[in-house]
Each structure stands twice: as structure tokens, then as C-alpha cells.
Coordinates of C-alpha atoms (C1' of nucleotides) in Angstrom, one line a residue:
Chain A
M9 CA -19.5 -5.3 18.8
Q10 CA -21.4 -2.0 18.9
L11 CA -23.0 -1.3 15.5
S12 CA -23.3 2.3 14.1
E13 CA -26.6 3.7 13.1
Q14 CA -25.8 3.2 9.5
E15 CA -24.8 -0.2 10.1
L16 CA -28.0 -1.2 11.7
L17 CA -30.1 0.4 9.1
R18 CA -28.3 -1.5 6.4
R19 CA -29.1 -4.7 8.4
E20 CA -32.8 -3.8 8.5
N21 CA -32.7 -2.8 4.8
L22 CA -31.4 -6.3 4.4
Q23 CA -34.3 -8.2 6.4
K24 CA -36.8 -5.8 4.4
L25 CA -35.6 -7.2 1.2
R26 CA -36.0 -10.7 2.4
D27 CA -39.4 -10.0 3.6
M28 CA -40.3 -8.6 0.1
G29 CA -39.0 -12.0 -1.2
I30 CA -35.9 -10.6 -2.7
E31 CA -32.8 -12.7 -1.9
P32 CA -29.9 -10.1 -1.1
Y33 CA -27.3 -12.7 -1.9
P34 CA -28.7 -14.7 -4.8
A35 CA -26.9 -17.8 -5.7
E36 CA -27.4 -17.8 -9.5
A37 CA -25.0 -16.2 -11.8
F38 CA -25.6 -12.9 -13.5
E39 CA -24.6 -12.6 -17.1
V40 CA -22.4 -9.6 -17.8
T41 CA -22.2 -8.5 -21.4
A42 CA -20.7 -5.2 -21.3
Y43 CA -18.2 -3.0 -19.1
A44 CA -18.2 0.6 -18.1
K45 CA -14.8 1.5 -19.6
K46 CA -15.5 -0.2 -23.0
I47 CA -18.9 1.5 -23.3
Q48 CA -17.1 4.9 -22.4
E49 CA -14.6 4.3 -25.2
E50 CA -16.5 2.7 -27.9
F51 CA -20.2 4.0 -27.6
Q52 CA -21.2 5.4 -31.0
E53 CA -24.2 7.6 -32.2
E54 CA -25.4 9.2 -35.4
A55 CA -27.4 12.2 -35.5
G56 CA -28.1 11.8 -31.7
E57 CA -29.3 8.1 -32.0
P58 CA -27.3 5.7 -30.3
L59 CA -25.9 2.9 -32.5
N60 CA -24.4 0.2 -30.1
F61 CA -24.7 -1.3 -26.6
Q62 CA -28.5 -1.2 -27.0
Q63 CA -28.7 -4.6 -25.1
A64 CA -26.2 -4.3 -22.4
S65 CA -25.9 -6.0 -19.1
L66 CA -23.6 -4.8 -16.4
A67 CA -22.7 -5.6 -12.7
G68 CA -20.9 -3.8 -10.1
R69 CA -21.2 -1.6 -6.9
L70 CA -23.8 1.3 -6.7
M71 CA -21.5 4.0 -5.9
G72 CA -24.0 7.0 -5.4
S73 CA -27.4 8.2 -6.5
R74 CA -29.3 11.3 -7.4
V75 CA -32.8 10.7 -6.9
M76 CA -35.3 13.1 -8.6
G77 CA -38.8 11.8 -7.7
K78 CA -39.9 9.4 -10.4
A79 CA -36.6 9.2 -12.1
S80 CA -33.0 9.0 -10.6
F81 CA -29.4 8.9 -11.9
A82 CA -26.8 6.5 -10.2
E83 CA -23.3 5.5 -10.5
L84 CA -22.4 2.1 -11.3
Q85 CA -18.8 1.0 -10.6
D86 CA -17.6 -2.3 -12.3
S87 CA -14.2 -3.8 -12.4
T88 CA -13.2 -1.4 -15.3
G89 CA -14.6 2.0 -14.0
R90 CA -17.9 3.8 -13.7
I91 CA -20.8 4.4 -15.8
Q92 CA -23.9 6.5 -14.9
L93 CA -27.2 4.8 -14.8
Y94 CA -30.6 6.5 -15.5
I95 CA -33.4 4.8 -13.7
A96 CA -36.9 5.8 -14.4
R97 CA -39.7 4.4 -12.2
D98 CA -42.1 3.4 -14.9
E99 CA -39.3 1.8 -16.9
I100 CA -38.2 -0.6 -14.1
C101 CA -41.8 -0.9 -12.9
P102 CA -43.9 -1.2 -16.1
G103 CA -47.0 -2.4 -14.3
E104 CA -49.0 -1.3 -11.2
D105 CA -46.6 -2.4 -8.8
K106 CA -44.0 0.4 -8.1
E107 CA -42.2 -1.3 -5.2
L108 CA -39.0 -2.1 -7.1
Y109 CA -38.3 1.5 -7.6
N110 CA -40.0 3.2 -4.6
T111 CA -38.8 0.8 -2.0
V112 CA -35.9 -1.4 -3.2
F113 CA -34.1 1.2 -5.2
K114 CA -34.8 4.3 -3.3
K115 CA -34.9 3.0 0.2
L116 CA -33.4 -0.5 0.5
L117 CA -30.4 -0.1 -1.7
D118 CA -27.3 1.7 -0.4
I119 CA -24.0 2.8 -1.7
G120 CA -21.7 -0.1 -1.8
D121 CA -24.3 -2.8 -2.8
F122 CA -23.7 -4.9 -5.8
I123 CA -26.3 -4.7 -8.3
G124 CA -26.9 -6.0 -11.9
V125 CA -28.5 -4.0 -14.7
K126 CA -29.7 -4.4 -18.1
G127 CA -30.9 -1.7 -20.4
F128 CA -29.5 0.4 -23.2
V129 CA -26.8 3.1 -23.7
F130 CA -27.6 6.6 -24.6
R131 CA -26.3 10.2 -24.1
T132 CA -28.1 12.5 -21.6
R133 CA -29.0 16.1 -22.3
M134 CA -25.9 17.0 -20.3
G135 CA -23.8 14.9 -22.7
E136 CA -23.1 12.0 -20.2
I137 CA -22.9 8.5 -21.6
T138 CA -25.4 6.8 -19.6
L139 CA -27.2 3.2 -19.3
H140 CA -30.9 3.4 -19.4
V141 CA -32.0 0.8 -17.0
K142 CA -34.7 -1.5 -17.8
E143 CA -34.0 -4.1 -15.2
L144 CA -32.4 -4.1 -11.9
T145 CA -31.3 -7.0 -9.8
V146 CA -29.8 -7.0 -6.4
L147 CA -26.5 -9.2 -6.5
S148 CA -25.1 -8.5 -2.9
K149 CA -25.9 -6.2 -0.1
A150 CA -23.2 -4.3 1.6
L151 CA -23.7 -3.9 5.4
H152 CA -20.6 -1.7 6.1
P153 CA -20.7 1.8 4.7
L154 CA -18.2 2.8 2.1
P155 CA -16.2 6.1 2.6
V156 CA -17.8 8.3 -0.2
V157 CA -15.2 10.1 -2.1
K158 CA -16.5 12.7 -4.5
R159 CA -15.0 14.4 -7.5
D160 CA -16.1 17.6 -9.1
E161 CA -15.8 18.4 -12.9
E162 CA -12.3 19.8 -12.5
G163 CA -11.2 16.5 -10.9
N164 CA -11.0 17.9 -7.5
V165 CA -11.2 15.2 -4.9
Y166 CA -13.4 15.7 -1.8
D167 CA -13.1 13.6 1.4
A168 CA -10.6 11.2 -0.1
F169 CA -9.8 8.1 1.8
T170 CA -6.1 8.6 2.3
D171 CA -5.0 7.4 5.9
P172 CA -2.5 5.1 5.1
E173 CA -3.3 2.8 7.9
Q174 CA -6.8 2.3 6.9
R175 CA -5.9 2.0 3.3
Y176 CA -3.4 -0.8 4.0
R177 CA -5.5 -2.6 6.7
Q178 CA -8.7 -2.4 4.5
R179 CA -7.1 -2.6 1.1
Y180 CA -10.4 -3.8 -0.4
V181 CA -12.0 -0.4 0.7
D182 CA -8.9 1.5 -0.6
L183 CA -9.4 -0.4 -4.1
T184 CA -13.0 0.3 -4.2
V185 CA -12.8 4.0 -3.6
N186 CA -9.2 5.0 -5.0
P187 CA -9.1 4.0 -8.7
H188 CA -5.6 5.1 -9.0
V189 CA -4.4 2.4 -6.4
K190 CA -5.9 -0.4 -8.9
E191 CA -3.7 1.2 -11.6
I192 CA -0.6 0.4 -9.5
F193 CA -1.4 -3.2 -9.2
F194 CA -2.3 -3.6 -13.0
K195 CA 1.1 -2.2 -13.7
R196 CA 2.6 -4.7 -11.3
S197 CA 1.1 -7.4 -12.9
K198 CA 2.0 -6.4 -16.4
L199 CA 5.7 -6.0 -15.2
I200 CA 5.8 -9.5 -14.0
S201 CA 4.1 -11.1 -17.0
A202 CA 6.4 -8.8 -19.4
M203 CA 9.4 -10.4 -17.4
R204 CA 8.1 -13.9 -17.6
R205 CA 7.4 -13.6 -21.4
F206 CA 10.9 -12.2 -22.0
F207 CA 12.6 -15.2 -20.3
D208 CA 10.2 -17.7 -21.8
D209 CA 10.8 -16.2 -25.4
R210 CA 14.4 -17.1 -24.8
G211 CA 13.8 -20.7 -23.7
W212 CA 14.6 -20.5 -20.1
L213 CA 12.6 -22.5 -17.6
E214 CA 10.4 -21.1 -14.8
V215 CA 11.1 -23.2 -11.8
E216 CA 9.9 -23.6 -8.1
T217 CA 12.4 -24.2 -5.4
P218 CA 11.8 -24.7 -1.6
A219 CA 10.7 -21.9 0.4
L220 CA 11.1 -23.9 3.7
Q221 CA 14.9 -24.6 3.7
P222 CA 17.0 -26.4 6.4
I223 CA 19.8 -24.3 5.8
H224 CA 19.3 -20.5 4.9
G225 CA 21.6 -19.5 2.3
G226 CA 22.3 -17.4 -0.8
A227 CA 22.1 -14.0 1.0
A228 CA 23.2 -12.1 4.0
A229 CA 20.0 -11.5 6.1
R230 CA 18.6 -12.9 9.1
P231 CA 15.8 -15.6 8.6
F232 CA 12.6 -16.4 10.1
K233 CA 12.7 -19.8 11.8
T234 CA 10.0 -22.4 12.1
F235 CA 9.7 -26.1 13.2
H236 CA 8.5 -29.1 11.3
N237 CA 6.7 -31.4 13.6
T238 CA 7.0 -34.8 11.8
L239 CA 10.7 -34.3 10.9
E240 CA 11.3 -32.7 14.4
M241 CA 13.6 -30.4 12.9
P242 CA 14.0 -26.6 12.6
L243 CA 13.3 -25.0 9.3
Y244 CA 13.9 -21.5 7.7
L245 CA 11.8 -19.4 5.5
R246 CA 14.1 -18.7 2.6
I247 CA 16.1 -15.5 2.5
A248 CA 17.1 -16.3 -1.1
N249 CA 16.8 -19.2 -3.6
E250 CA 20.3 -19.0 -5.3
L251 CA 21.8 -22.1 -4.2
Y252 CA 18.7 -24.3 -5.3
L253 CA 18.8 -22.7 -8.6
K254 CA 22.5 -23.3 -9.1
R255 CA 21.9 -26.9 -8.2
L256 CA 19.4 -27.0 -11.2
I257 CA 22.4 -25.6 -13.3
V258 CA 24.3 -28.3 -12.1
G259 CA 21.5 -30.7 -13.1
G260 CA 21.8 -29.7 -16.7
F261 CA 19.3 -27.1 -17.3
E262 CA 20.7 -24.2 -19.4
G263 CA 18.6 -21.4 -18.0
V264 CA 16.4 -21.4 -15.0
Y265 CA 14.4 -18.6 -13.3
E266 CA 12.2 -18.2 -10.3
I267 CA 9.9 -15.3 -9.4
G268 CA 8.8 -15.7 -5.7
K269 CA 8.6 -14.6 -2.2
M270 CA 11.5 -14.3 0.0
F271 CA 11.4 -13.6 3.7
R272 CA 13.9 -11.6 5.9
N273 CA 13.4 -11.1 9.5
E274 CA 14.7 -7.6 9.6
G275 CA 13.4 -4.1 10.0
M276 CA 10.6 -2.6 8.1
D277 CA 10.5 0.8 6.5
R278 CA 9.2 2.4 3.3
T279 CA 11.7 0.2 1.4
H280 CA 11.6 -3.0 3.3
N281 CA 8.7 -5.4 3.9
P282 CA 9.3 -8.9 5.7
E283 CA 8.3 -10.7 2.7
F284 CA 9.0 -9.5 -0.8
T285 CA 9.2 -10.7 -4.4
S286 CA 12.4 -11.5 -6.1
M287 CA 13.3 -12.8 -9.4
E288 CA 16.4 -14.7 -9.8
I289 CA 17.9 -16.1 -13.1
Y290 CA 20.8 -18.4 -13.8
V291 CA 22.1 -18.9 -17.4
A292 CA 24.8 -21.4 -18.2
Y293 CA 27.9 -20.6 -20.4
K294 CA 27.6 -16.8 -19.8
D295 CA 29.4 -14.3 -17.6
Y296 CA 28.5 -11.1 -16.1
N297 CA 29.1 -8.9 -19.3
W298 CA 26.7 -10.9 -21.1
M299 CA 24.3 -10.5 -18.2
M300 CA 24.7 -6.6 -18.4
A301 CA 23.5 -6.7 -22.0
M302 CA 20.7 -8.9 -21.2
V303 CA 19.6 -6.7 -18.3
E304 CA 19.6 -3.8 -20.5
Q305 CA 17.2 -5.3 -23.1
L306 CA 15.2 -6.8 -20.0
T307 CA 14.5 -3.4 -18.3
E308 CA 13.8 -1.6 -21.5
Y309 CA 11.3 -4.0 -22.5
I310 CA 9.6 -4.1 -19.1
A311 CA 9.5 -0.3 -18.9
L312 CA 8.0 -0.2 -22.4
E313 CA 5.4 -2.9 -21.6
V314 CA 4.4 -1.3 -18.4
T315 CA 4.3 2.4 -19.1
G316 CA 4.4 2.5 -22.9
H317 CA 7.8 4.4 -22.8
T318 CA 11.5 3.9 -22.0
K319 CA 11.4 7.1 -20.2
V320 CA 9.7 7.1 -16.7
E321 CA 9.2 10.0 -14.3
Y322 CA 10.1 9.3 -10.8
E323 CA 10.1 11.9 -8.1
G324 CA 10.2 14.5 -10.7
K325 CA 13.2 13.2 -12.5
M326 CA 13.2 11.6 -16.0
I327 CA 14.7 8.2 -16.0
D328 CA 15.7 6.5 -19.3
F329 CA 15.7 2.8 -19.4
A330 CA 16.8 2.5 -22.8
G331 CA 20.3 0.9 -23.0
P332 CA 23.2 0.7 -23.0
Y333 CA 23.8 1.8 -19.4
R334 CA 27.1 3.6 -18.2
R335 CA 29.4 0.9 -16.5
L336 CA 31.7 2.2 -13.9
S337 CA 33.9 0.2 -11.5
M338 CA 33.3 0.6 -7.9
Y339 CA 36.8 2.1 -7.6
D340 CA 36.2 4.5 -10.5
A341 CA 33.0 5.4 -9.1
I342 CA 34.4 6.3 -5.8
K343 CA 37.2 8.3 -7.6
E344 CA 34.5 10.2 -9.7
Y345 CA 32.5 11.2 -6.9
T346 CA 35.0 11.8 -4.0
G347 CA 38.3 12.5 -5.8
V348 CA 40.0 9.8 -3.8
D349 CA 41.6 6.7 -5.4
I350 CA 41.3 3.9 -2.9
S351 CA 42.4 1.0 -5.3
E352 CA 45.7 0.7 -3.8
M353 CA 44.7 1.3 -0.1
D354 CA 44.9 -1.2 2.6
E355 CA 42.6 -1.6 5.7
T356 CA 44.4 1.2 7.8
A357 CA 44.4 3.7 4.9
L358 CA 40.8 2.9 4.1
R359 CA 39.8 3.6 7.6
A360 CA 41.6 6.8 7.7
T361 CA 39.9 7.9 4.5
C362 CA 36.5 7.2 6.0
K363 CA 37.3 9.4 8.8
K364 CA 38.5 12.0 6.6
M365 CA 35.1 11.8 4.9
D366 CA 32.9 12.1 8.1
I367 CA 31.9 8.3 7.6
T368 CA 31.3 6.6 10.8
V369 CA 33.3 3.3 11.0
D370 CA 33.8 0.7 13.7
D371 CA 36.5 -1.9 14.3
S372 CA 34.5 -4.9 13.0
M373 CA 34.5 -3.6 9.5
G374 CA 36.9 -5.2 7.1
K375 CA 38.2 -3.8 4.0
G376 CA 35.2 -4.7 1.9
K377 CA 32.8 -3.2 4.4
L378 CA 34.8 0.1 4.4
I379 CA 34.7 0.4 0.7
D380 CA 30.9 -0.4 0.8
E381 CA 30.6 2.3 3.3
I382 CA 32.2 5.1 1.1
F383 CA 30.3 4.0 -1.8
G384 CA 26.9 4.0 0.2
E385 CA 27.7 7.3 1.6
K386 CA 29.3 9.2 -1.3
V387 CA 28.3 7.7 -4.6
E388 CA 24.9 5.8 -4.6
E389 CA 22.8 9.1 -4.4
H390 CA 24.3 10.3 -7.5
L391 CA 23.4 7.2 -9.7
I392 CA 20.1 8.6 -11.0
Q393 CA 20.1 7.1 -14.6
P394 CA 20.6 3.5 -15.0
T395 CA 24.2 2.6 -14.1
Y396 CA 26.2 -0.5 -13.7
I397 CA 28.6 -0.5 -10.9
I398 CA 31.0 -3.5 -11.4
D399 CA 33.8 -5.4 -9.8
Y400 CA 33.3 -5.5 -6.1
P401 CA 35.7 -6.4 -3.4
V402 CA 35.9 -10.2 -2.8
E403 CA 35.2 -10.0 0.8
M404 CA 31.6 -8.7 0.3
T405 CA 30.5 -11.4 -2.1
P406 CA 31.0 -15.1 -1.1
L407 CA 29.1 -16.6 -4.1
A408 CA 30.8 -14.5 -7.0
K409 CA 33.9 -15.7 -9.2
K410 CA 37.0 -14.0 -8.6
H411 CA 37.8 -11.4 -11.2
R412 CA 39.5 -12.7 -14.5
S413 CA 42.2 -10.1 -14.3
Q414 CA 41.9 -8.1 -11.1
P415 CA 43.1 -9.6 -7.9
G416 CA 40.9 -9.0 -4.8
L417 CA 37.8 -8.3 -6.8
V418 CA 35.0 -10.4 -8.0
E419 CA 32.9 -10.3 -11.2
R420 CA 29.8 -8.7 -9.8
F421 CA 27.7 -5.8 -11.0
E422 CA 24.7 -4.0 -9.5
L423 CA 22.3 -1.9 -11.4
F424 CA 21.5 1.4 -9.7
V425 CA 18.6 3.6 -10.7
N426 CA 17.7 6.8 -8.9
G427 CA 20.3 6.1 -6.2
K428 CA 18.9 2.6 -5.3
E429 CA 20.0 -0.8 -6.1
I430 CA 17.6 -2.5 -8.6
A431 CA 19.7 -5.7 -9.6
N432 CA 22.5 -7.6 -8.5
A433 CA 24.3 -10.2 -10.7
Y434 CA 27.6 -12.3 -10.8
S435 CA 29.7 -14.5 -12.8
E436 CA 28.9 -17.3 -10.4
L437 CA 31.5 -19.0 -8.5
N438 CA 31.6 -22.6 -9.8
D439 CA 35.2 -23.6 -8.2
P440 CA 34.1 -25.9 -5.5
I441 CA 37.3 -25.5 -3.4
D442 CA 37.2 -21.9 -3.5
Q443 CA 33.5 -21.8 -2.7
R444 CA 34.4 -24.0 0.4
Q445 CA 36.9 -21.4 1.3
R446 CA 34.7 -18.5 1.1
L447 CA 32.0 -20.2 3.1
M448 CA 34.5 -21.0 5.7
D449 CA 35.2 -17.3 6.0
Q450 CA 31.7 -16.6 6.4
L451 CA 31.6 -19.1 9.3
R452 CA 34.3 -17.2 10.9
L453 CA 32.3 -14.1 10.6
A454 CA 29.4 -16.0 12.2
D455 CA 31.4 -16.9 15.0
R456 CA 32.2 -13.2 15.7
G457 CA 28.5 -12.5 16.0
D458 CA 27.5 -11.5 12.5
F459 CA 23.9 -12.7 12.4
E460 CA 24.0 -12.3 8.7
A461 CA 26.9 -14.4 7.8
M462 CA 26.2 -17.3 5.3
A463 CA 25.8 -20.8 6.5
M464 CA 27.6 -23.8 5.3
D465 CA 25.8 -25.9 2.8
E466 CA 27.5 -29.1 2.4
D467 CA 25.1 -30.4 -0.3
F468 CA 25.5 -27.1 -2.2
L469 CA 29.2 -27.7 -2.3
R470 CA 28.7 -31.3 -3.2
S471 CA 26.7 -30.2 -6.3
L472 CA 29.5 -27.8 -7.3
E473 CA 32.1 -30.9 -7.0
Y474 CA 30.0 -32.7 -9.5
G475 CA 30.6 -29.7 -11.8
M476 CA 28.6 -26.7 -12.6
P477 CA 29.3 -24.9 -16.0
P478 CA 30.4 -21.4 -16.1
T479 CA 27.1 -19.5 -15.3
S480 CA 25.9 -15.9 -14.8
G481 CA 23.1 -15.3 -12.3
L482 CA 20.8 -12.2 -11.7
G483 CA 18.4 -11.0 -9.0
I484 CA 15.9 -8.4 -9.3
G485 CA 13.6 -7.0 -6.6
I486 CA 10.4 -7.0 -8.1
D487 CA 8.8 -4.6 -5.6
R488 CA 11.4 -1.9 -5.9
L489 CA 11.2 -2.0 -9.7
T490 CA 7.4 -1.6 -9.5
M491 CA 7.9 1.4 -7.3
L492 CA 10.4 2.8 -9.9
L493 CA 7.8 2.2 -12.8
T494 CA 4.8 3.3 -10.9
N495 CA 6.4 6.5 -9.2
Q496 CA 5.6 5.3 -5.8
H497 CA 7.8 6.2 -2.8
S498 CA 7.0 3.3 -0.3
I499 CA 6.9 -0.4 -0.8
Q500 CA 3.6 -0.5 1.0
E501 CA 2.0 1.1 -1.9
V502 CA 3.0 -1.8 -4.5
L503 CA 1.9 -4.5 -2.0
F504 CA -1.7 -5.4 -1.7
F505 CA -1.3 -6.4 1.9
P506 CA 2.0 -4.8 3.5
Q507 CA 2.8 -6.3 6.9
M508 CA 1.2 -4.5 9.8
R509 CA 0.9 -5.0 13.5
P510 CA -2.2 -6.8 14.3
E511 CA -5.2 -4.3 14.9
K512 CA -6.1 -5.6 18.3
A513 CA -3.0 -6.7 20.0
E514 CA -4.2 -10.3 20.6
L515 CA -1.8 -12.8 19.4
P516 CA -2.9 -16.5 20.1
E517 CA -1.5 -17.8 23.3
Q518 CA 0.4 -20.8 21.8
D519 CA 2.3 -18.6 19.5
K520 CA 3.8 -16.3 22.1
K521 CA 6.5 -18.7 23.1
E522 CA 9.5 -19.3 21.1
G523 CA 10.9 -16.3 19.4
Chain B
rG7 C1' 16.3 1.7 17.6
rA8 C1' 16.0 7.7 17.8
rG9 C1' 13.5 12.3 16.9
rC10 C1' 9.1 14.9 15.4
rC11 C1' 3.8 14.8 14.5
rC12 C1' -1.2 12.6 14.8
rG13 C1' -5.4 9.8 17.0
rU14 C1' -12.7 13.9 17.8
rA15 C1' -19.5 11.2 13.9
rG16 C1' -19.4 5.9 8.8
rC17 C1' -15.4 9.4 5.7
rU18 C1' -12.6 14.4 5.7
rC19 C1' -11.6 17.6 9.3
rA20 C1' -12.3 22.2 12.8
rG21 C1' -12.4 23.0 18.2
rC22 C1' -8.3 29.4 20.4
rC23 C1' -5.4 30.6 26.7
rG24 C1' -9.0 24.7 30.2
rG25 C1' -15.2 27.3 30.8
rC26 C1' -22.5 26.4 28.8
rU27 C1' -25.7 20.8 26.2
rA28 C1' -18.7 19.1 21.3
rG29 C1' -19.0 21.4 15.8
rA30 C1' -18.7 21.7 9.8
rG31 C1' -19.0 19.2 4.9
rC32 C1' -20.3 14.6 2.9
rA33 C1' -22.6 10.1 4.2
rC34 C1' -27.3 8.5 7.0
rU35 C1' -33.2 9.3 8.1
rU36 C1' -37.9 11.9 6.4
rG37 C1' -40.3 14.8 2.8
rA38 C1' -40.3 17.5 -2.6
rC39 C1' -38.6 16.7 -7.4
rU40 C1' -39.0 12.1 -14.8
rU41 C1' -32.3 14.0 -18.0
rU42 C1' -29.2 15.0 -13.0
rU43 C1' -23.9 14.8 -12.1
rA44 C1' -19.6 17.2 -5.7
rA45 C1' -27.8 17.4 -8.1
rU46 C1' -30.8 20.8 -5.3
rC47 C1' -34.4 22.4 -1.4
rA48 C1' -36.5 21.6 3.7
rA49 C1' -36.6 19.3 8.3
rG50 C1' -33.9 15.5 11.5
rG51 C1' -30.8 11.6 13.9
rG52 C1' -25.9 10.2 14.9
rG53 C1' -20.1 10.9 19.5
rU54 C1' -16.2 5.5 24.8
rC55 C1' -13.1 13.0 21.9
rC56 C1' -7.6 6.1 21.3
rU57 C1' -7.0 3.6 26.5
rG58 C1' -5.5 4.3 31.7
rG59 C1' -4.0 7.6 35.5
rG60 C1' -3.2 12.5 37.3
rU61 C1' -3.7 18.1 37.9
rU62 C1' -8.1 21.4 38.6
rC63 C1' -14.2 23.8 40.9
rG64 C1' -14.0 22.1 35.7
rA65 C1' -10.2 18.3 30.8
rG66 C1' -11.5 16.9 23.7
rU67 C1' -7.9 20.7 25.3
rC68 C1' -2.8 20.5 30.5
rC69 C1' 0.7 16.5 32.7
rC70 C1' 2.4 11.1 32.9
rA71 C1' 2.2 6.1 31.0
rG72 C1' 0.4 2.9 27.5
rC73 C1' -1.8 1.5 22.4
rG74 C1' -1.9 2.2 17.3
rG75 C1' -0.3 5.1 13.1
rG76 C1' 2.5 8.6 10.0
rC77 C1' 7.1 11.1 8.6
rU78 C1' 12.4 11.6 8.8
rC79 C1' 17.1 9.4 10.4
rA80 C1' 19.7 4.9 11.8
rC81 C1' 20.1 -0.3 10.8
rC82 C1' 19.5 -3.5 6.6
rA83 C1' 22.4 -6.8 -0.1

RNA sequence: GAGCCCGUAGCUCAGCCGGCUAGAGCACUUGACUUUUAAUCAAGGGGUCCUGGGUUCGAGUCCCAGCGGGCUCACCA
């Protein structure tokens, strides 16, 4: 590999440090007693005299320096933020030997190097809270130059590191240089911990179920296929965990939930990544009406914990997560936004209606699919504030219980926010005979070439035959909820390492066979 | 999968209708400077113009193909 001039220089600096007896990658721990953000927030003084942080020890990256002869200012960035350093030659080199300042600090340290500093906090003439450095330690030398992003007093950013490809491929650089990116991931973490707290407080059990499954069930999607050598059998990366969580309800848990990765072998775009995080929860003796009330509390709680408000701005719109949310049946929603009542229509009439609405249809589409098309084309985009769409056609939903009063429908709801589906829930189907029938219907779809049709799962059916209590289940896409609460428009922005093509198209030989 | 756009220094980008040795700012190097803050001042180094073909006296620029990326649309619980 060809090294750039700057990379060669840094390697030379590394060697010079070693030649001076300074280990650029020391083994011993460095004691950190203070953090940039805390100092910025809590530093106090009286009559110009500093009161606290008079013995502070910080560690982080050197992010810039302004050398003025025998004294310098530098920027230290730790895990919490930045603080200015004041480094005076005669302070860090009290004796005759000025090498640490003249050579190590001024010549051999580069932007991006990790250093440890000890000293006291004061305020400069210009009013900046600054650490007056008494001791400086090299903690780790950086050999690769970091992009230098500068900000002026008004907050204007110069030479921003913004190329999406480079940001995702080298997320470590993105995180180092773009502080707002870190903020998104702090919020993502808060979201998940708030959700977990909400469920744990109600006594529901967090569980783990297999990610490697012999039968991929629980959703309509194409799976990733792999092979277990010892068992000599194909396995699938899970597209859903629904059928396993229901087995646990059969086994006697009253409430179980799992937050984990799902894998779908489908297209990628700004709302789809091949692996994504979902939360699914199942609670016994409940129905979908109870679940709607629960989700309102949950999303309101999460919005508050993550952003501090129930109102969140997304793409310039204010979205209010405070419940209760509007509930609208699928038929009523279509009537409201198209003026057409489709509740009594058969397949032929629906197909004609679609044509009138300029919706492209094909012959493979059944009644359920046609209704879904109308809904997707004409209604979804209008559902900006959190809205429950309830009662879906039975054809689209093989795992939901038939509606208690309306034939042809199932007890299902989806929560829409800003025109996008955020949550999906049912009164779960627990009639084993009905369930078998519905899965048989799916098999017939698969025979007709539907790659996404659900597979038969005899063990799951056996579990239902042992008896599953009435149960309500819910799934929430964590990535998309994170996008909403962080005002981000692509899923790549809420994943540390979104899926990308390899940088140099060099796939290992043995992996090329068997697609 | 389709359309549009992009790929030039470590980073952000300019480079016209094809025309001298390919440019700027930051970063980097050398020097000056003990309270600066996009520090400043002076001097300097740094390029596989994504790759491969083609047209041409001459290609960063035009054409073709490929690779990579972005946006939009389509597909997709």
C-alpha cells in the first residue's frame, strides 16, 4: 500500500517518540478524573478565581492546536465533548530539558493522537474555560490523518466530513469528527433502555429465541439461507421470532418480549437494511384493544425519555405522541380519503375500483392485496399524527385471530406515524385448526411462486394444540422508531454499520458458490 | 430493477468550448510568536484527475464499457 506524505510523517514521529524513550502505546491505565462536558457545565469561580477542578485529569484525542512559541492552546476531545488546553513550555517542562514541549508536543504529536493531561481549570482572557496543563502523557499515536472539521464562532462548519459513503464505511471517523452523529446513537440507546424499562416494570420477561431457524416463519419475507455442517441441514436466519415467542406463552409465561436482530434477504434503500432490530412482545389474556392502550403509553413514555417531550419534530412536522391515538378501521380510512366504500365489494369490483384510481394491479392479486394497494396508495401518506388502522382483511394476515364480530376481517392494528408503519399487532390466532388452515393457504401461495409465503411449521401447530391462552402480540421496528425520534430520513443514519458493498470487490473464493 | 447525478491532494471543492508544468482553502513541513480560538505572519512539499478502452496533434475535460457512491422512483409487512 502506498502511504501518503502525512502517513509517512506520522510513522516517523512514532519512531522518534520511541527513540526518545516514550512509548506511543503505553500499557498502563491512565486515571481519568474529569470530563470536558462536566467541566464546561460545572466550572465555578469567584472574583475571577477558579473554585473547582483544580486537580483534573482528562484523556482524549488532540483535535487541534494553536502554537504561539513558548505557549500553546490545543483542543482535547474526550467521550463527552471538547475542552481547550493551555500548554506553556515552562509548566510542562519545569527543568532545563524542554524536549517534552519543543519536540514531543510541538513536533511529534499530531491531530487525532490520544493524550492524557493533568492540570487545573481556569478561564482565559477571552473567556474560554480551559485546562492549564501541568503534565502531558502520550496514550496512543494516530497514524492516519483525521479530516479536520472547523467551526467558527457562529457555528458555521468548514470542510465538513459529509460524504455518506465514507461516513458509513469509516464510522469511527464520522463519530470522532461529527458530534451530532454520536447524539443519534445516544438517543437510540435511550430508546431501547426506556422500552426495556417499561416492559420490565410491568413484569414481562425479556427472552432470547433462536436466530438460526430450521423453518423461517412469522412473517412474509425472503430469508437468508445457511448450512449447519454437523447437522447437515439448511438453516435460515430468522425473518421473525413470533412463532417462538408464542411457544413461550404456551409454556406458561404471561408476558415475554425480545429485542433483537431480524434478517431479510430483500432490497436495500433508505428504510430497509438486510438486518434490522425489532421488538416483539406477547402478553397472555389480552386482546388488541388492550394492546392499543398499552402502545399509546409506551410510545409516549419513550418519546419523553428520548427527547424530553411528547411532541417531536420530523421533516418539519410536529408529531404528538401523547395518547390516545385516533382509531380508524381500514374500510373507514379508505372511505375517508377516497370517498369510496369498499366494505361490500368483491374481488372484481375491487379490481375495477383500483383501475379507476389509477392503481396498477395484476391478476395474481387477491382481495386482501387489492385492498392493501388502495390503502398504500391513497391513505398511508395522510396519516401524519399517530393513528391506529384496525381490522384488516383475513387474507393478508395468517397469524391473527378472526374478528369477533366482522366476518372476513381479523383483529389487527398497525400504528402509522408520518405516513409510515411503526407498529403491528394482533389478537393472536390461538385456534390450532384455524391456524393450520391458514398456513395451508400460505402453502398454496408458495406453490404459485410467492417467495414470501409462510412455511408450514408443524411444531408450532403442535404447541397451539396443547393450548395457548388468548394473547395479544405486538412488533415494533426499532430502527424506524429511532428515525422518527431523531429526525433522520435514512435507516443508515441510525445504524452504526449499515450494510454496504465491500470496498474492494474481493469476496473469498469459497463463499462465491451457493447463492 | 429504472432514471438522474457524482468520483480531481489527507479533508472540502474549483477546473469554461479539449490547449502551456492541474488549482484554492484547510491539513502537512520549516521558521517567528507565553492567554489564542476557523489564531496570525513568512516560505515550502504533496496528485494513478476511480479503472480500462476509444476519438484527437493533444483528454481531468469528449465517447464507450466497467467499478464505487448519492438521490428519486419501483419492489418490499
